[in-house]
PDB file of C-alpha atoms in Angstrom:
ATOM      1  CA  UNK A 182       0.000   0.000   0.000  1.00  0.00           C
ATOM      2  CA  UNK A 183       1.477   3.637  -0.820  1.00  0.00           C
ATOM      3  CA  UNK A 184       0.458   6.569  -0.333  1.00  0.00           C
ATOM      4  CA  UNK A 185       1.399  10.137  -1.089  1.00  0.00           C
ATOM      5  CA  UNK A 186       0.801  13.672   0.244  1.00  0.00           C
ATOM      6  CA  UNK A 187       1.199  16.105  -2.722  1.00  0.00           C
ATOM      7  CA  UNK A 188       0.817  19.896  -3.431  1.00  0.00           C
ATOM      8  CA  UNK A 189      -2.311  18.694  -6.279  1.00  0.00           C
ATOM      9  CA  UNK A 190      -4.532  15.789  -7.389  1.00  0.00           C
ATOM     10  CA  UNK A 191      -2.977  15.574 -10.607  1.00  0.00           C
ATOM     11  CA  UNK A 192      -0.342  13.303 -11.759  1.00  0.00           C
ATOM     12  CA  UNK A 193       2.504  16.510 -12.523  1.00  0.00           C
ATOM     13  CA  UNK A 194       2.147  18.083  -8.914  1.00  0.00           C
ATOM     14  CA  UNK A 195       4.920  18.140  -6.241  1.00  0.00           C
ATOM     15  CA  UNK A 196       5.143  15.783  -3.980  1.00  0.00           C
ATOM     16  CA  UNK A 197       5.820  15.810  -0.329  1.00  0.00           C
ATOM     17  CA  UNK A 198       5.893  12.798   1.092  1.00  0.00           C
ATOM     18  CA  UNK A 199       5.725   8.881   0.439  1.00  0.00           C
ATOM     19  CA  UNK A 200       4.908   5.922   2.819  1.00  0.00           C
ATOM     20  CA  UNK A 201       4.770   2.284   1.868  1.00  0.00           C
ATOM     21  CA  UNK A 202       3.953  -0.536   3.837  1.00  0.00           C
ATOM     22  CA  UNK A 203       3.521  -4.399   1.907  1.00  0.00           C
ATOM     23  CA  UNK A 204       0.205  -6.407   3.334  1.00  0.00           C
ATOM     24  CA  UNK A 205      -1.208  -9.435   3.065  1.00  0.00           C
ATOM     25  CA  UNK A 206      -4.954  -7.647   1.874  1.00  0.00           C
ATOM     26  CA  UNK A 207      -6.681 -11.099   3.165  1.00  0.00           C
ATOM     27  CA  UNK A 208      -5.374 -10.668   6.995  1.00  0.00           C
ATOM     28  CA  UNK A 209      -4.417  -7.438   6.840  1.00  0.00           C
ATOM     29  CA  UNK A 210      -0.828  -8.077   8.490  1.00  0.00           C
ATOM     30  CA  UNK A 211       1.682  -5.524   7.700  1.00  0.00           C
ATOM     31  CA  UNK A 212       4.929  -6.164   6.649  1.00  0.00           C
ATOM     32  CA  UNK A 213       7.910  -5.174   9.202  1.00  0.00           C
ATOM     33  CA  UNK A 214       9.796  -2.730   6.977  1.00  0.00           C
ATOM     34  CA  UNK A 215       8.099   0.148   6.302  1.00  0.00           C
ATOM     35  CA  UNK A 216       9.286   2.953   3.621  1.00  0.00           C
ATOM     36  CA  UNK A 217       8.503   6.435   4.263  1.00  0.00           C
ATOM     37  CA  UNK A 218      10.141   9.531   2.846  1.00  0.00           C
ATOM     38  CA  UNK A 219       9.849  13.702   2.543  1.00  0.00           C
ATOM     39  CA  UNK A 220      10.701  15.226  -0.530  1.00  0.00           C
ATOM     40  CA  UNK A 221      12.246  18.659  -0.538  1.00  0.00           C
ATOM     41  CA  UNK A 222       9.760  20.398  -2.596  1.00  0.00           C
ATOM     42  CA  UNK A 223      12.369  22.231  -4.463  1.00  0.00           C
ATOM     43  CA  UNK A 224      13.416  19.598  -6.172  1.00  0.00           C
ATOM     44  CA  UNK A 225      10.060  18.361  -7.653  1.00  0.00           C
ATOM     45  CA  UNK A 226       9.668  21.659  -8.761  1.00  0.00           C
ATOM     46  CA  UNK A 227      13.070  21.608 -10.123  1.00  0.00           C
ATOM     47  CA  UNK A 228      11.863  18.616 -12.612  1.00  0.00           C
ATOM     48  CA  UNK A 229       8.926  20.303 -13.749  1.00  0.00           C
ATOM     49  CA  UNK A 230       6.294  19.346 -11.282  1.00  0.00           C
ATOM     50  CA  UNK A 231       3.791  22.087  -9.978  1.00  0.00           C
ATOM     51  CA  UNK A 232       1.996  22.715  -7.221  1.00  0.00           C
ATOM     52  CA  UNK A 233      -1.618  23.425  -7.109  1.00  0.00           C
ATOM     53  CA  UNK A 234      -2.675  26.699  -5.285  1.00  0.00           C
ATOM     54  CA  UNK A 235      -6.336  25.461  -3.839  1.00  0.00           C
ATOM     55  CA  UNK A 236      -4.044  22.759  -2.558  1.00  0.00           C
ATOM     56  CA  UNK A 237      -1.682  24.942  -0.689  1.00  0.00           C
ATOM     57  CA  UNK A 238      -4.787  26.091   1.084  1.00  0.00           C
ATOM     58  CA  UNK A 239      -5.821  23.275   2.180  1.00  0.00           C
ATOM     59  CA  UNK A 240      -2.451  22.300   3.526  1.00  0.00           C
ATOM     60  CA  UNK A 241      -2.453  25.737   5.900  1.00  0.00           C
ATOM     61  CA  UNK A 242      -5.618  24.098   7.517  1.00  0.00           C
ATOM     62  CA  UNK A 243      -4.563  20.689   8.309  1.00  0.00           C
ATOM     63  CA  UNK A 244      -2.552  19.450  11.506  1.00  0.00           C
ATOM     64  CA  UNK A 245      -0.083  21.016  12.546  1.00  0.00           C
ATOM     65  CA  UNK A 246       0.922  17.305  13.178  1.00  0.00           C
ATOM     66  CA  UNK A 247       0.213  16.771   9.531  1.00  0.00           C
ATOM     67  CA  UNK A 248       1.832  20.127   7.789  1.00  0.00           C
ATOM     68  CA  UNK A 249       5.457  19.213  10.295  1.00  0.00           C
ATOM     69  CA  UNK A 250       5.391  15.359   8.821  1.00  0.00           C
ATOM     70  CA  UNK A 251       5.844  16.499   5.381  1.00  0.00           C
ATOM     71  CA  UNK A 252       8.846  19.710   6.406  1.00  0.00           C
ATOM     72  CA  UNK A 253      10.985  17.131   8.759  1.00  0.00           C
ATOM     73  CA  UNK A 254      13.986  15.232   6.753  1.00  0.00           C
ATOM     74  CA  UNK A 255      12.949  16.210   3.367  1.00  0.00           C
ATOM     75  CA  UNK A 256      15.559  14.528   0.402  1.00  0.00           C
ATOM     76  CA  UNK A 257      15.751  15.211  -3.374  1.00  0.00           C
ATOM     77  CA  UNK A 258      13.132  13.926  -5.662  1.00  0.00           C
ATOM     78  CA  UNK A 259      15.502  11.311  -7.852  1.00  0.00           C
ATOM     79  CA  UNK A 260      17.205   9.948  -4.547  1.00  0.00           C
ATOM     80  CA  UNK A 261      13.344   9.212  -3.017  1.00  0.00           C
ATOM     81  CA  UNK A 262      12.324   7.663  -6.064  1.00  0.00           C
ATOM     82  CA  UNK A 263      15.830   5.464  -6.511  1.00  0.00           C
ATOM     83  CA  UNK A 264      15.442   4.671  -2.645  1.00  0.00           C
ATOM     84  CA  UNK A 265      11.295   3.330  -3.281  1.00  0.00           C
ATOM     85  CA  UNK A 266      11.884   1.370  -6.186  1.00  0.00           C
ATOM     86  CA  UNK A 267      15.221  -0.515  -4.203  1.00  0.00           C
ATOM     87  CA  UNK A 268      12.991  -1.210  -1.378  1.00  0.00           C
ATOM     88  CA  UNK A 269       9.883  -1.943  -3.554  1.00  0.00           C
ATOM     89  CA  UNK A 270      11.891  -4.688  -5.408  1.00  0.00           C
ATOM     90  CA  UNK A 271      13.341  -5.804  -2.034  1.00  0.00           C
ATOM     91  CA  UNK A 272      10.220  -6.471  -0.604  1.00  0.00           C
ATOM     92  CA  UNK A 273       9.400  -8.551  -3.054  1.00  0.00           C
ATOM     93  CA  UNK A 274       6.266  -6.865  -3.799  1.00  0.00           C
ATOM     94  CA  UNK A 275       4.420  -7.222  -6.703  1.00  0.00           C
ATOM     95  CA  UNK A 276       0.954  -5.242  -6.323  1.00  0.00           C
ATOM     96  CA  UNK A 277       0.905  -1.237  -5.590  1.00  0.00           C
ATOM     97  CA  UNK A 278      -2.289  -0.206  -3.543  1.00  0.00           C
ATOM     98  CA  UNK A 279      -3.323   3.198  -3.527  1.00  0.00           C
ATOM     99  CA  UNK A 280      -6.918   5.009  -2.539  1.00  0.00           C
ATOM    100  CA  UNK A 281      -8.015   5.569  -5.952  1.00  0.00           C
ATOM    101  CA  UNK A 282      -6.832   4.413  -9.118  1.00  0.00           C
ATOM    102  CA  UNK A 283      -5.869   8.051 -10.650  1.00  0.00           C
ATOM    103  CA  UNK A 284      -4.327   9.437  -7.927  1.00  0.00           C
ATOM    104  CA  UNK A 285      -1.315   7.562  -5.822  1.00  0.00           C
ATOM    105  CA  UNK A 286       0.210   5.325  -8.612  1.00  0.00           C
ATOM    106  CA  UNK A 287      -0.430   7.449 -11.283  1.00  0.00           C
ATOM    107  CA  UNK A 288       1.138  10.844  -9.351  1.00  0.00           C
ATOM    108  CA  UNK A 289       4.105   8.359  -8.533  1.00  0.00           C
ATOM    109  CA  UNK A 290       5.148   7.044 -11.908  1.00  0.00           C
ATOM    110  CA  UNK A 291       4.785  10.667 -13.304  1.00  0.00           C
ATOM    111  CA  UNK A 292       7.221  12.185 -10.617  1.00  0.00           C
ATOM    112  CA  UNK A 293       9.023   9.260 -10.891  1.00  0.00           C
ATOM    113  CA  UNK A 294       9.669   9.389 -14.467  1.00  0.00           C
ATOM    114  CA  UNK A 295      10.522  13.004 -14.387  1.00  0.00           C
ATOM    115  CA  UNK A 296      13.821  12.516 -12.407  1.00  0.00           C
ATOM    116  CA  UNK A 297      14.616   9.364 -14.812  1.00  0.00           C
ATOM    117  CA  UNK A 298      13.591   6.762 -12.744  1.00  0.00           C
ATOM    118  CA  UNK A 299      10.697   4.103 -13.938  1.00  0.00           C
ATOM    119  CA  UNK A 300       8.673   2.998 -11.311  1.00  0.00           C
ATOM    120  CA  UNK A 301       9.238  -0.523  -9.976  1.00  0.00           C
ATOM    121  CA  UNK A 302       5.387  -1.753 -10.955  1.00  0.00           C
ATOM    122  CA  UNK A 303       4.038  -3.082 -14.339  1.00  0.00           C
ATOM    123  CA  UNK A 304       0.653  -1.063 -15.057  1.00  0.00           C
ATOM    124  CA  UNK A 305      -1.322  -4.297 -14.737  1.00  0.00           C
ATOM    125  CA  UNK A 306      -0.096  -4.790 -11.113  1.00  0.00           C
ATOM    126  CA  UNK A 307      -1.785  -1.587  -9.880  1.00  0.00           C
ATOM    127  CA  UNK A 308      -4.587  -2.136  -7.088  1.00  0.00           C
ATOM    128  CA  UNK A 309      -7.094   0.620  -6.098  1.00  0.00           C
ATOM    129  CA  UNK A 310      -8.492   0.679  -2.454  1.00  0.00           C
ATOM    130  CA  UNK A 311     -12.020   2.294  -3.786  1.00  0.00           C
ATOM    131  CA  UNK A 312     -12.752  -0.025  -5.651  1.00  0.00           C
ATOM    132  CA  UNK A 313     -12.471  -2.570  -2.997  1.00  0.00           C
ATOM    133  CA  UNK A 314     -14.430  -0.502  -0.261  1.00  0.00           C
ATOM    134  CA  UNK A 315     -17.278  -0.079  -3.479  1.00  0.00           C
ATOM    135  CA  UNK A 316     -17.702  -3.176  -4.045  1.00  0.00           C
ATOM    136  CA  UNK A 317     -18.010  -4.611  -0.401  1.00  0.00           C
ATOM    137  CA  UNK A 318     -20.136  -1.805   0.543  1.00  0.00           C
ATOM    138  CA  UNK A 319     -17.914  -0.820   2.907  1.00  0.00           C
ATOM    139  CA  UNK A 320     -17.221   2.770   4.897  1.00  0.00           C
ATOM    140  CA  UNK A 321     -13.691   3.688   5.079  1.00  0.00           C
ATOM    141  CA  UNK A 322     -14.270   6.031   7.925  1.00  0.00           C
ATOM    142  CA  UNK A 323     -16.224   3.817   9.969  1.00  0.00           C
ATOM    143  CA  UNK A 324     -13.208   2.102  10.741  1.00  0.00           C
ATOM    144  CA  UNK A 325     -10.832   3.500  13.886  1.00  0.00           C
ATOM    145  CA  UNK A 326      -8.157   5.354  12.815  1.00  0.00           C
ATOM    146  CA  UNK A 327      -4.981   5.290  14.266  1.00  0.00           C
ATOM    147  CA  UNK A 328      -2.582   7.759  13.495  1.00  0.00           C
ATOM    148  CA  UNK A 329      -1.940  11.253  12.200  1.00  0.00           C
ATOM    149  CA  UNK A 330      -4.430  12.166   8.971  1.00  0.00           C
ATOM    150  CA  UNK A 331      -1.919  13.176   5.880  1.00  0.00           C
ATOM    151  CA  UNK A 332       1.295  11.466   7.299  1.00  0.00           C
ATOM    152  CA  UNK A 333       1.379   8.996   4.492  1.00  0.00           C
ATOM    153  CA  UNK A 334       2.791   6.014   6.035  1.00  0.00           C
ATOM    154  CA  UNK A 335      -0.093   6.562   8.660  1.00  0.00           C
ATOM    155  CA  UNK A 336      -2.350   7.004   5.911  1.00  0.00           C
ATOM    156  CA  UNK A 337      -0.733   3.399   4.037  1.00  0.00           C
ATOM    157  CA  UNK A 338      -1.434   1.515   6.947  1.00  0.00           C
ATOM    158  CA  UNK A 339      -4.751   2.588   7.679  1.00  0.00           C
ATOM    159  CA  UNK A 340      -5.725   2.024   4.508  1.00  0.00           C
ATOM    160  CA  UNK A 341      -4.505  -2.023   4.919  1.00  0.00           C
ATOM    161  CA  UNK A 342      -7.014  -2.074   7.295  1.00  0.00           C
ATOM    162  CA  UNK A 343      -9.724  -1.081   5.299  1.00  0.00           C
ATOM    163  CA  UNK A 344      -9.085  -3.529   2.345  1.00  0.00           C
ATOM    164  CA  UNK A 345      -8.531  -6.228   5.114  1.00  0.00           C
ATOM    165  CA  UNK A 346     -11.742  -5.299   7.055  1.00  0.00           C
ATOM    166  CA  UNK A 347     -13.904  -4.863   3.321  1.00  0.00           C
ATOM    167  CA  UNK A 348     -12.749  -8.132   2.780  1.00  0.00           C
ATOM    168  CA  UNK A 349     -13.582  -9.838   5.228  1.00  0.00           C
ATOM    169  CA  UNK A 350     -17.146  -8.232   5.099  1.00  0.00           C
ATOM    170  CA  UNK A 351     -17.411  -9.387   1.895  1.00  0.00           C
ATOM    171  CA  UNK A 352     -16.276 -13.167   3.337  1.00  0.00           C
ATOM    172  CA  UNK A 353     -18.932 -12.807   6.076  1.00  0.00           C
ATOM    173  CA  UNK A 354     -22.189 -12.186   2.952  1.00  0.00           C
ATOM    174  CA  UNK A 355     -20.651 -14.956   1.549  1.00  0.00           C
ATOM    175  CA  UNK A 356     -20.655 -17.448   3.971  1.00  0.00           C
ATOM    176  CA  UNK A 357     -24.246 -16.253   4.358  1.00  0.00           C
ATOM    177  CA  UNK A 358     -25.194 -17.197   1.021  1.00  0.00           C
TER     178      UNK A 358
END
């Protein structure tokens, strides 16, 4: 599961942070080695990605919890991206899970690809939470959070639970049946 905090909802916009966690979406167990990184906004901007100004807006109302996760230990763009798709293929990963299909993967590859690094997915491999939580008729936010909203690895694993708990909901009419 990966997901992104970004300065827009369009794949071209700066990003801020990254955080990965691999899942078993059945169980919902988390792997042990998480990846999470900030990205100095400079350099996204640097290799042509923008950032959105209704989205700077919202950022000055969220968290202060939320607005510090994505300032603290920010790195360049290119050494992010080389640093993902090195512990991507490490994990030995295969799927990448992200709420909605248009926005995580597809913001990735494109800010990816603009520092000369090709993301570590095929297309065919890409996973959408949304689609899972649609058709299990499940609530995302009836389920606990834990967490800080907009950290991304935060955001990654709470979205595990989700699939895990839509899932199993959708075990439960089964058995039923």
């Amino acid at each position: 599961m990966m997901d992104l905090e970004t300065m827009g909802t369009r794949p071209g916009s700066v990003i801020l942070s990254i955080g990965a966690v691999t899942f078993d979406p059945k169980t919902g167990d988390i792997g042990s080695a998480p990846f999470y990184a900030t990205i100095t906004s400079a350099s996204c901007i640097d290799a042509g990605l923008t950032v959105d100004p209704a989205t700077r807006k919202w950022w000055k109302r969220q968290s202060i919890e939320a607005r510090a996760a994505v300032t603290r230990d920010t790195r360049p763009l290119r050494e992010v991206a080389q640093a993902f798709r090195e512990w991507f293929r490490a994990s030995g990963a295969t799927f990448v899970w992200g709420q909605g299909a248009s926005f995580d993967p597809p913001l990735w590859e494109v800010a990816s690809r603009a520092v000369g690094i090709e993301p570590p997915w095929r297309f065919w491999n890409i996973r959408d939470t949304r689609t899972v939580y649609h058709l299990c008729d499940f609530d995302d936010k009836a389920l606990p959070r834990e967490g800080t909203y907009h950290n991304a690895l935060d955001d990654a694993r709470h979205q595990v639970l989700c699939v895990a708990a839509a899932l199993a909901q959708l075990r439960k009419v089964g058995e039923r049946a």
